[in-house]
Backbone as a ProteinNet text record, in pm:
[ID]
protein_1_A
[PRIMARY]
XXXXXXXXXXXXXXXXXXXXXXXXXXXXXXXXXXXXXXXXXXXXXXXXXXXXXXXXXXXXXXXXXXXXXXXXXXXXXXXXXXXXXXXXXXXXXXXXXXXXXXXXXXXXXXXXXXXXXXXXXXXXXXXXXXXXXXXXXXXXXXXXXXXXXXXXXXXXXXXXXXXXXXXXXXXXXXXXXXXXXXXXXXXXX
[TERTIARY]
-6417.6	-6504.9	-6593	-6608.2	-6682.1	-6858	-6890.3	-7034.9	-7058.8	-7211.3	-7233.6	-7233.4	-7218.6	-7202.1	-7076.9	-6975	-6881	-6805.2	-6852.3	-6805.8	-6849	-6954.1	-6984.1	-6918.5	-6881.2	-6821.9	-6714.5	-6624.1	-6500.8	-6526.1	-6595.3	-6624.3	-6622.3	-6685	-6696.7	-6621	-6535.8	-6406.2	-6285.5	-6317.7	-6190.9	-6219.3	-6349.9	-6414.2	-6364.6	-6398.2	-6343.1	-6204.7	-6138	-6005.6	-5924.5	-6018.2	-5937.5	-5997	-6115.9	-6162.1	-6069.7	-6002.1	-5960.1	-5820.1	-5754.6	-5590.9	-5541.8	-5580.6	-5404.8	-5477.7	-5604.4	-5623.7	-5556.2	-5597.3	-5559.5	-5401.5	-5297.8	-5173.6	-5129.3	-5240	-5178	-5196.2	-5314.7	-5297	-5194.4	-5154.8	-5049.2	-4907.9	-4874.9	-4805.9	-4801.9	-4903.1	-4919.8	-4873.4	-4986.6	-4946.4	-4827.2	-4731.2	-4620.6	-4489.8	-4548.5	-4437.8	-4310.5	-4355.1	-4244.4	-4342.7	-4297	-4315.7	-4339.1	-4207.6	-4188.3	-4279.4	-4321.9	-4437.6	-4559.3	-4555.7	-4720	-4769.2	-4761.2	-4821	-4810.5	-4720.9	-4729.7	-4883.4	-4859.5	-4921	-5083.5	-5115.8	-5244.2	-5272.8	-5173.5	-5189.5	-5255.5	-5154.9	-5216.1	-5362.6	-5412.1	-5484.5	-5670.3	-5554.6	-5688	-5716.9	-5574.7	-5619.7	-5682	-5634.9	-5736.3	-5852.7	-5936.6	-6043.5	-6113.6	-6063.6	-6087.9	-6140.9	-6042.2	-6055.7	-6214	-6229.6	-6396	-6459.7	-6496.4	-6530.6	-6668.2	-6736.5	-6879.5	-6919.1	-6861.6	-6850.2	-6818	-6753.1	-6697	-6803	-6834.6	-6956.1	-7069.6	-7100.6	-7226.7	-7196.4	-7148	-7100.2	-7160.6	-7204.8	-7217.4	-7132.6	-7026.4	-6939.2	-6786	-6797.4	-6698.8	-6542.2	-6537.4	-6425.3	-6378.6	-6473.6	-6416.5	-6373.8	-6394.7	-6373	-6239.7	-6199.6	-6081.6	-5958.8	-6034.7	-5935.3	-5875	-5956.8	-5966	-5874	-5840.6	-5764.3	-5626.4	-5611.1	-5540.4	-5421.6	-5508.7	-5456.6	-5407.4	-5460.5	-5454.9	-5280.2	-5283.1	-5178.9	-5067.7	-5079.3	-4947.8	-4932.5	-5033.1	-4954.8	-4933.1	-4934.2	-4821.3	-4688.1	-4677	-4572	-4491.7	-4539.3	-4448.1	-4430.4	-4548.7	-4484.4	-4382.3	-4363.7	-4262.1	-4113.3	-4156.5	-4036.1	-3988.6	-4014.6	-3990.4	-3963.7	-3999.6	-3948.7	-3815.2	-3805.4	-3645.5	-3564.3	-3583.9	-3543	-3460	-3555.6	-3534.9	-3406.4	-3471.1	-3329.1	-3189.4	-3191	-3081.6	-3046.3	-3082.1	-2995.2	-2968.9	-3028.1	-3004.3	-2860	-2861	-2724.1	-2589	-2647.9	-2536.3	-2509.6	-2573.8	-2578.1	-2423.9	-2415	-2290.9	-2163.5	-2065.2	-1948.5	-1897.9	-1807.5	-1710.1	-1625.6	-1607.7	-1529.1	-1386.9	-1260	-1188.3	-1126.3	-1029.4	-928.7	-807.1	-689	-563.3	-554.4	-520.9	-490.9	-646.1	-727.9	-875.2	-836.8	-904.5	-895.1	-989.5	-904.7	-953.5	-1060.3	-1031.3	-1077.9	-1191.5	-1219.2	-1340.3	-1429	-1345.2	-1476.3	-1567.3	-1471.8	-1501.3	-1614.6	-1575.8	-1675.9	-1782.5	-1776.4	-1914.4	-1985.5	-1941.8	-2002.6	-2118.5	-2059.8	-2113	-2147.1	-2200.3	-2293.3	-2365.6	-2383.4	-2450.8	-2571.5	-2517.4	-2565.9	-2639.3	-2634.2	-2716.1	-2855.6	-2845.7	-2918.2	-3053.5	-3174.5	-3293.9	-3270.5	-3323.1	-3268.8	-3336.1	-3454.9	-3513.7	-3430	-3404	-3282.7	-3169.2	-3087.6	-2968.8	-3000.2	-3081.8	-3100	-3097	-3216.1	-3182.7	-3025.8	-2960.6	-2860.8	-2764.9	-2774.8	-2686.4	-2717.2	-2817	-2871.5	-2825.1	-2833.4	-2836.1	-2688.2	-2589.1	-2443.5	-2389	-2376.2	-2254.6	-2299.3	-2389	-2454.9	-2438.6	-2474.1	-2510.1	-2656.6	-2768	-2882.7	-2953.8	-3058.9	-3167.5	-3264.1	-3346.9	-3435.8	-3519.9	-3582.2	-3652.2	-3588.5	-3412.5	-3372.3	-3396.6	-3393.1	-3358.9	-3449.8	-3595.8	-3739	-3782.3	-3776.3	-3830.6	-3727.6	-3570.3	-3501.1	-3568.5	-3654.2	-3688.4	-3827.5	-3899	-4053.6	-4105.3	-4041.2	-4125.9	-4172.3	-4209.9	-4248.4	-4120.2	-4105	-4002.5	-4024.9	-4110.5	-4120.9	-4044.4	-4095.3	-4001.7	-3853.9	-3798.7	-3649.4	-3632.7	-3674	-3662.7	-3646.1	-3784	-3724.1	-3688.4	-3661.1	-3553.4	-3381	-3394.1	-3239.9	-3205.8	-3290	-3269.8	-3282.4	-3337.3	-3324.5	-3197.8	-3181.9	-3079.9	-2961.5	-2947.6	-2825.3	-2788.7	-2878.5	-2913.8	-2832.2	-2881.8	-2836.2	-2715.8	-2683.2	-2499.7	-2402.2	-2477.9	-2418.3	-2375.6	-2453.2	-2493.7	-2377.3	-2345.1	-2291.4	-2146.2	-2168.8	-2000.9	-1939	-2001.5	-1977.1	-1898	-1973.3	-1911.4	-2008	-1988.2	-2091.5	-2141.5	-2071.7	-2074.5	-2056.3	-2165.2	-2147.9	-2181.2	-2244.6	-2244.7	-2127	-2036.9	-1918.4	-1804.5	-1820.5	-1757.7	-1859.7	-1963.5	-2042.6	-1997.2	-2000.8	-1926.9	-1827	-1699.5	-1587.6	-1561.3	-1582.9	-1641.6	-1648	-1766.5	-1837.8	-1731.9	-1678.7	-1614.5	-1462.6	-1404.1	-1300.9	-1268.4	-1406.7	-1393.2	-1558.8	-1609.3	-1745.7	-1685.4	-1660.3	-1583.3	-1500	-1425.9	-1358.5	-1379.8	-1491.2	-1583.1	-1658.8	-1692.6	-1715.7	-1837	-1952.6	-2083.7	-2084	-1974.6	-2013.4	-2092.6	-2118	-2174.6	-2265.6	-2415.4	-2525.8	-2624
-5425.6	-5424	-5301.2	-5221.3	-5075.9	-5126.1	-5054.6	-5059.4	-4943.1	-4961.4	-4932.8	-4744.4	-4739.7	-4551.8	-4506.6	-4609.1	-4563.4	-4591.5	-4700.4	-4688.9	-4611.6	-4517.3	-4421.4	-4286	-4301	-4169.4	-4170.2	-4270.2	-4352.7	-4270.2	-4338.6	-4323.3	-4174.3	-4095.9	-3940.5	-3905.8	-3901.4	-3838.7	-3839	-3985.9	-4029.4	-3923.1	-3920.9	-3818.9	-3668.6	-3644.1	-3515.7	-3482.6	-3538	-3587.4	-3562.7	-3660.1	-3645.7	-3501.1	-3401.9	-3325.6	-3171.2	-3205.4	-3092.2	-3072.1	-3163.7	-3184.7	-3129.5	-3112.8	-3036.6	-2877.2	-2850.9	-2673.3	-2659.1	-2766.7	-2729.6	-2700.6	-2804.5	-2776.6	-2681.2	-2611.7	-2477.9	-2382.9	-2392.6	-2251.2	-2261	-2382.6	-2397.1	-2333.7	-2398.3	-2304.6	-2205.9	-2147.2	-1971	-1888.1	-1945.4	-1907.1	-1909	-2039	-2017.2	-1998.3	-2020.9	-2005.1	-2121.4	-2240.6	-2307	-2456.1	-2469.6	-2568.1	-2692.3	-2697.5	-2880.9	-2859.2	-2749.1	-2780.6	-2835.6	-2766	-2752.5	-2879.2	-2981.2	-3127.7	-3153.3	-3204.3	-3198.5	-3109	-2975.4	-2889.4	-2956.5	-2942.8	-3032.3	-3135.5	-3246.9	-3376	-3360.6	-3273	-3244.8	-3221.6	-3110.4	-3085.2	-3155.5	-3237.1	-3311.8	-3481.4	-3490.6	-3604	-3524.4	-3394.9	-3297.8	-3300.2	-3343.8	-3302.2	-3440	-3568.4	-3695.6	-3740.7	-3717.8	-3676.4	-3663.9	-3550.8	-3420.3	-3460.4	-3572.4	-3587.3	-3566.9	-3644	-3599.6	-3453.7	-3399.9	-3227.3	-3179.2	-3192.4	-3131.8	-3210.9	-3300	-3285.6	-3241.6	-3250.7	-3133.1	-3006.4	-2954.9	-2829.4	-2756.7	-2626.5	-2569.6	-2578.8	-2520.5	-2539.9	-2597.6	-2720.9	-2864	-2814.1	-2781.6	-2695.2	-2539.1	-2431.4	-2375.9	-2397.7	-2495.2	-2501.3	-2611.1	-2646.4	-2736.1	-2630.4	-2475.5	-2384.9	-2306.5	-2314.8	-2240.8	-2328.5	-2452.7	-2579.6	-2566.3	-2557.5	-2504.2	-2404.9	-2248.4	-2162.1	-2142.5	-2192.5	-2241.9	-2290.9	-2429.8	-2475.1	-2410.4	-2351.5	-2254.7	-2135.9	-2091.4	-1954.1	-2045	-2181	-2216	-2222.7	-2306.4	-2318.5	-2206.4	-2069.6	-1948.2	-1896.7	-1877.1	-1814	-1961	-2068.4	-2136.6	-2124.7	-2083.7	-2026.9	-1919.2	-1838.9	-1710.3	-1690.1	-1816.1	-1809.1	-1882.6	-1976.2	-2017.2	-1936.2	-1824.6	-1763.1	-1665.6	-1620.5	-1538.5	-1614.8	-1749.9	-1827.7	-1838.1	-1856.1	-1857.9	-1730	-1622.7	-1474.1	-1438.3	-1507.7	-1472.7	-1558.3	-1715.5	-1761.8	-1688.3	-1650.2	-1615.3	-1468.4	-1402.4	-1232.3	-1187.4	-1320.8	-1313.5	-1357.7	-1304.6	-1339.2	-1471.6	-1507.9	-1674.8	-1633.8	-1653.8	-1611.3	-1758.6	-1743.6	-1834.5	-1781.6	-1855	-1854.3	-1911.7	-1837.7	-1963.4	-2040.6	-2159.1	-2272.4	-2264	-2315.1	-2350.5	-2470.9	-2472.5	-2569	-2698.6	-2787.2	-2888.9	-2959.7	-2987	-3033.7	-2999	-2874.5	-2783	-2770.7	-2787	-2783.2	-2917	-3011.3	-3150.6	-3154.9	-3139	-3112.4	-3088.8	-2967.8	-2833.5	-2899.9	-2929.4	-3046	-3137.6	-3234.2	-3370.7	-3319.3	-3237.8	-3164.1	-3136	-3083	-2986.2	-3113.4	-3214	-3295.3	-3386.9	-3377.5	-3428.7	-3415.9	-3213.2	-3165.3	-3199.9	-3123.5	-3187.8	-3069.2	-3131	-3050.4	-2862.1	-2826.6	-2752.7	-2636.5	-2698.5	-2652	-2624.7	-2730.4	-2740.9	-2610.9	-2571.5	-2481.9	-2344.1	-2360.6	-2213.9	-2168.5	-2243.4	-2233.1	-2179.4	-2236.4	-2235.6	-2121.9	-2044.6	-1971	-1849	-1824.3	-1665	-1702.2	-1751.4	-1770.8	-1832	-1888	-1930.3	-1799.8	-1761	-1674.3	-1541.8	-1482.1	-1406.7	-1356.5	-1437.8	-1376.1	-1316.4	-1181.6	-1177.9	-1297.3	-1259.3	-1381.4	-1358.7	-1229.4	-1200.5	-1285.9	-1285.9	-1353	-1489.3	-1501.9	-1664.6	-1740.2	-1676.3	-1703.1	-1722.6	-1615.8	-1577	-1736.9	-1745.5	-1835.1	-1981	-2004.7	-2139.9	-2163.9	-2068.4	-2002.3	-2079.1	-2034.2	-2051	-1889.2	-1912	-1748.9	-1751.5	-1580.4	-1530	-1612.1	-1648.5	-1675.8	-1835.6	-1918	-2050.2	-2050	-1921.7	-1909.7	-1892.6	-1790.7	-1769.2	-1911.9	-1990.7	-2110.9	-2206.7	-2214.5	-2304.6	-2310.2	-2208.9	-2131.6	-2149.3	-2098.8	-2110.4	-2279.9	-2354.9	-2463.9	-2553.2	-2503.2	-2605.3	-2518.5	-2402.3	-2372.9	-2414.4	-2436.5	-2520.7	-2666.3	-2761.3	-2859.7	-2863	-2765.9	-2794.2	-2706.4	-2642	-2636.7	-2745.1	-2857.5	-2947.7	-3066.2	-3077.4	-3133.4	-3120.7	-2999.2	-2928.5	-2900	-2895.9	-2865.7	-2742.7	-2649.3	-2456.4	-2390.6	-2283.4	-2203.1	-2117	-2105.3	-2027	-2058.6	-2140.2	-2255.7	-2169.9	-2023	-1913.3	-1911.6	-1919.1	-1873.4	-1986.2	-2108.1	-2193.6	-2260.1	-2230.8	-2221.1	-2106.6	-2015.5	-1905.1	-1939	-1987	-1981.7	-2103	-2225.8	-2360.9	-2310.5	-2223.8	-2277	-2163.6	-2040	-1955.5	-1985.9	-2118.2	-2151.3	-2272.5	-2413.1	-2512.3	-2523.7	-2442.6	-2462.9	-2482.5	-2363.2	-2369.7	-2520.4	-2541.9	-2662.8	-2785.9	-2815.1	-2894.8	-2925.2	-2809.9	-2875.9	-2907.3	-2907.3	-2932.3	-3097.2	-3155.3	-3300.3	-3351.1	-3295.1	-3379	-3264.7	-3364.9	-3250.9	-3304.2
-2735	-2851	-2845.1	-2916.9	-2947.1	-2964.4	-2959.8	-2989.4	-3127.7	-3165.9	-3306.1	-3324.2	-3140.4	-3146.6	-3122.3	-3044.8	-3085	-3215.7	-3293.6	-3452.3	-3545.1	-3506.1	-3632.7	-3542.2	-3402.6	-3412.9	-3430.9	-3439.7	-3507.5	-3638.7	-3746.5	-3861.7	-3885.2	-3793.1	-3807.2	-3808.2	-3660.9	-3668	-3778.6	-3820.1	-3963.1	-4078.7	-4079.6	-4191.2	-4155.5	-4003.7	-4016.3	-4048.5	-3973.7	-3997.4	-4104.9	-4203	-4344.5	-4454.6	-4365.5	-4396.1	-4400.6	-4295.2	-4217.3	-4161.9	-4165.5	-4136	-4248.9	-4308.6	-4403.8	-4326.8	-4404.9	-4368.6	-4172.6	-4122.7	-3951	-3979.8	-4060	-4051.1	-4100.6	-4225.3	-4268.5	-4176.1	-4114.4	-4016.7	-3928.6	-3824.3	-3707.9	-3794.2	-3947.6	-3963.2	-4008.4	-4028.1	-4043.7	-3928.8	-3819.1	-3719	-3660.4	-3647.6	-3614	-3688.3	-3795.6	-3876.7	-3873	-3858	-3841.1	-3947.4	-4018.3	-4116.8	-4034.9	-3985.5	-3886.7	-3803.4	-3758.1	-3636.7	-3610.9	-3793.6	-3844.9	-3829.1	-3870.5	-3841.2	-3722.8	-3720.7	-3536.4	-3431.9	-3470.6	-3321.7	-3457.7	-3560.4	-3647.4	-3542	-3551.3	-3505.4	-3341.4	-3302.3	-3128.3	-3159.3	-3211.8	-3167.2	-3222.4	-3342.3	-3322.1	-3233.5	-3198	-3088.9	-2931.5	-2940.9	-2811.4	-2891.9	-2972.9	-3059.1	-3020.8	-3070.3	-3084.7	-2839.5	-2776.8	-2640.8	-2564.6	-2694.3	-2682.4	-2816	-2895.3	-2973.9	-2945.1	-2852.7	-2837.2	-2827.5	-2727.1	-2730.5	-2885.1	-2925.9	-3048.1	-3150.8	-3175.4	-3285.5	-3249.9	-3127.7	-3099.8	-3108.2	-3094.4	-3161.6	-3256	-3276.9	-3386.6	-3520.8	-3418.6	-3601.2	-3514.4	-3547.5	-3549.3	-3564.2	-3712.4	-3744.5	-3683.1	-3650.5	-3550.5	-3414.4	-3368	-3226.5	-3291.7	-3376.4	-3399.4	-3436.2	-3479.7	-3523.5	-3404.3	-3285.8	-3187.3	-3087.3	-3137.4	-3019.2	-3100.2	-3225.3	-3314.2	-3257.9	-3253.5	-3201	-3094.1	-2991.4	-2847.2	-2829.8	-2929.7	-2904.1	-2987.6	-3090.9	-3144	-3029.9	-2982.4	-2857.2	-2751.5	-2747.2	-2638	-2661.8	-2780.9	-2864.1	-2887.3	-2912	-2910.6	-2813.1	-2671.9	-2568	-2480.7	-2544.5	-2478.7	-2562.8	-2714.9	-2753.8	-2708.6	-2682.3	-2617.6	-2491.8	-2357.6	-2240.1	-2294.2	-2394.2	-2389	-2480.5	-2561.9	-2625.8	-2508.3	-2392.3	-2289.4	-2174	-2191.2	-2123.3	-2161.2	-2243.1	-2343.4	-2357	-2351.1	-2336.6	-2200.7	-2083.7	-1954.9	-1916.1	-1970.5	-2033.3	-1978.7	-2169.7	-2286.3	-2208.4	-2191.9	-2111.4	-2010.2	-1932.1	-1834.4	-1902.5	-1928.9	-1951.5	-1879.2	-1941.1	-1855.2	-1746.2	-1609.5	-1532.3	-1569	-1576.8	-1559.1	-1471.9	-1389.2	-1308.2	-1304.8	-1282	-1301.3	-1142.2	-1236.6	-1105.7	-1015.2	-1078.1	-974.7	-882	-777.8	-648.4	-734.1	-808.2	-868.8	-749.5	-622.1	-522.2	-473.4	-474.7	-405.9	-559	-674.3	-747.7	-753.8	-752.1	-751.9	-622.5	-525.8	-408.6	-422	-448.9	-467.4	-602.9	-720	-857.6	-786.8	-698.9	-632.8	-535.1	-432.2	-395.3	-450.4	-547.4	-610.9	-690.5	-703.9	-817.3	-727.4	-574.7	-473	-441.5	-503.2	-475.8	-645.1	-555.8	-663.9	-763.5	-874.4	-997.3	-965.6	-918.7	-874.5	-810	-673	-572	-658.4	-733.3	-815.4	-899.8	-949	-1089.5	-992.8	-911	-869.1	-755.3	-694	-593.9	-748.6	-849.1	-946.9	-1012.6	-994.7	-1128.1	-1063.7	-917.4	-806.6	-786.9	-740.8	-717.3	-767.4	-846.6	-1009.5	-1121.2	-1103.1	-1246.6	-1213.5	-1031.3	-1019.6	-1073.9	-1080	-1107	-1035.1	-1036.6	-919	-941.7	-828.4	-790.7	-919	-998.4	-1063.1	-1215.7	-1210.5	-1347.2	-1343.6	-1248.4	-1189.7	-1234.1	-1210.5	-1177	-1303.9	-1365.3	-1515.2	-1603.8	-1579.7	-1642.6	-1631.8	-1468.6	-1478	-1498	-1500.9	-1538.1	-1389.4	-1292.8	-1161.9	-1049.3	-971.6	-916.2	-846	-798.6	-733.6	-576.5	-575.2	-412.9	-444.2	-486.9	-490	-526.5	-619.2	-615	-474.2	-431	-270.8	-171.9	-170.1	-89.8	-75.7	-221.4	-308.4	-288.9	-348.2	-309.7	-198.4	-38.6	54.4	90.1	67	104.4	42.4	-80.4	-147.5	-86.7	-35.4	9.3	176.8	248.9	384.9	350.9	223.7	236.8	166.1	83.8	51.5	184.9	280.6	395.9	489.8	511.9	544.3	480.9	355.2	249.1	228.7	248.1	258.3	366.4	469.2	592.5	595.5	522.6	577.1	625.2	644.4	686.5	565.2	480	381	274.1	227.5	86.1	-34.5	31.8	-151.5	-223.2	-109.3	-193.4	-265.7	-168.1	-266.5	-420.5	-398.4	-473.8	-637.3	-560.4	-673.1	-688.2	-623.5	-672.5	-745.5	-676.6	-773.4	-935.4	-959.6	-1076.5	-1191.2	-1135.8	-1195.5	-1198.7	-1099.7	-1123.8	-1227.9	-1158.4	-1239.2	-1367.7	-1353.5	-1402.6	-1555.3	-1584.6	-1714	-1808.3	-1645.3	-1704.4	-1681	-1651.5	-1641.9	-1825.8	-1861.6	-1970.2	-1992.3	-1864.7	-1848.7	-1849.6	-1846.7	-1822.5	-1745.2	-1623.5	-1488.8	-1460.7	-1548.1	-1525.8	-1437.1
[MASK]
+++++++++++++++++++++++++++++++++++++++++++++++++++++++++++++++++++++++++++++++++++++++++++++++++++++++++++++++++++++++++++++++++++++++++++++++++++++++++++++++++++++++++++++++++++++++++++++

């Protein structure tokens, strides 16, 4: 049950609310330019508003600091379009290796290994030897630092050593994904 201060700041907020949601959704999509967003990244940012309601009606000006949570959340929204815009060409960038007659067996292997491993490990072991990426593509592809591709990679390649029992799991690794990766189909993610 609320009390009589949190029902008038109830009451406030509804007021602001219905004050200020369409202009908030026109700017999100000004800013981003994406129509479908516009309500949505509005809606965010005024339940981040509702959160800080006490803060935010003490406030000087109510509505700028709602334009400013606004903006906030559209340059996330684009620099996260733009790290997957960047993924998706790091992708698409490498050609398909096929092979005739792949070792159905060793891909099957190296697959269910691979799918042992934590998605983390899995992404980067997959991203530097099925892809051939540097640590720098790798890094930028999963938006983590170069140093965790580093002991990532190295760890998830420790345990498909371990898994596979070779000494040299880069390479069935590479040959796996450039023999059966393809024909796989991406089923078994």
């Amino acid at each position: 049950m609320g009390t009589v201060v949190d029902d008038a700041a109830s009451v406030e907020f509804h007021a602001f609310f219905d004050r200020h949601y369409a202009e908030l959704s026109r700017l999100a999509h000004l800013l981003t330019g994406e129509a479908d967003a516009a309500d949505d990244l509005a809606a965010d940012a005024l339940l981040a508003l509702w959160h800080r309601w006490d803060r935010v009606r003490a406030a000087d000006h109510p509505v700028a600091y709602a334009r400013g949570v606004v903006a906030n959340l559209a340059r996330s929204r684009i620099r996260g379009a733009v790290r997957e815009r960047r993924r998706i060409a790091l992708f698409w960038s490498h050609r398909e290796e096929r092979t005739e007659n792949p070792d159905v067996a060793g891909v099957v292997d190296v697959q269910e290994a691979l799918r042992r491993l934590p998605f983390r490990k899995r992404a980067c072991v997959v991203l530097r030897h099925a892809f051939d990426l540097s640590e720098k593509d790798t890094a930028l592809a999963l938006g983590v630092s170069v140093g965790t591709v580093k002991s990532q990679t190295s760890k998830g390649m420790a345990e498909l050593q371990r898994l596979l029992g070779t000494r040299r799991p880069e390479r069935k690794v590479h040959a796996a994904m450039a023999r059966g990766g393809a024909e796989s189909g991406g089923r078994n993610r």
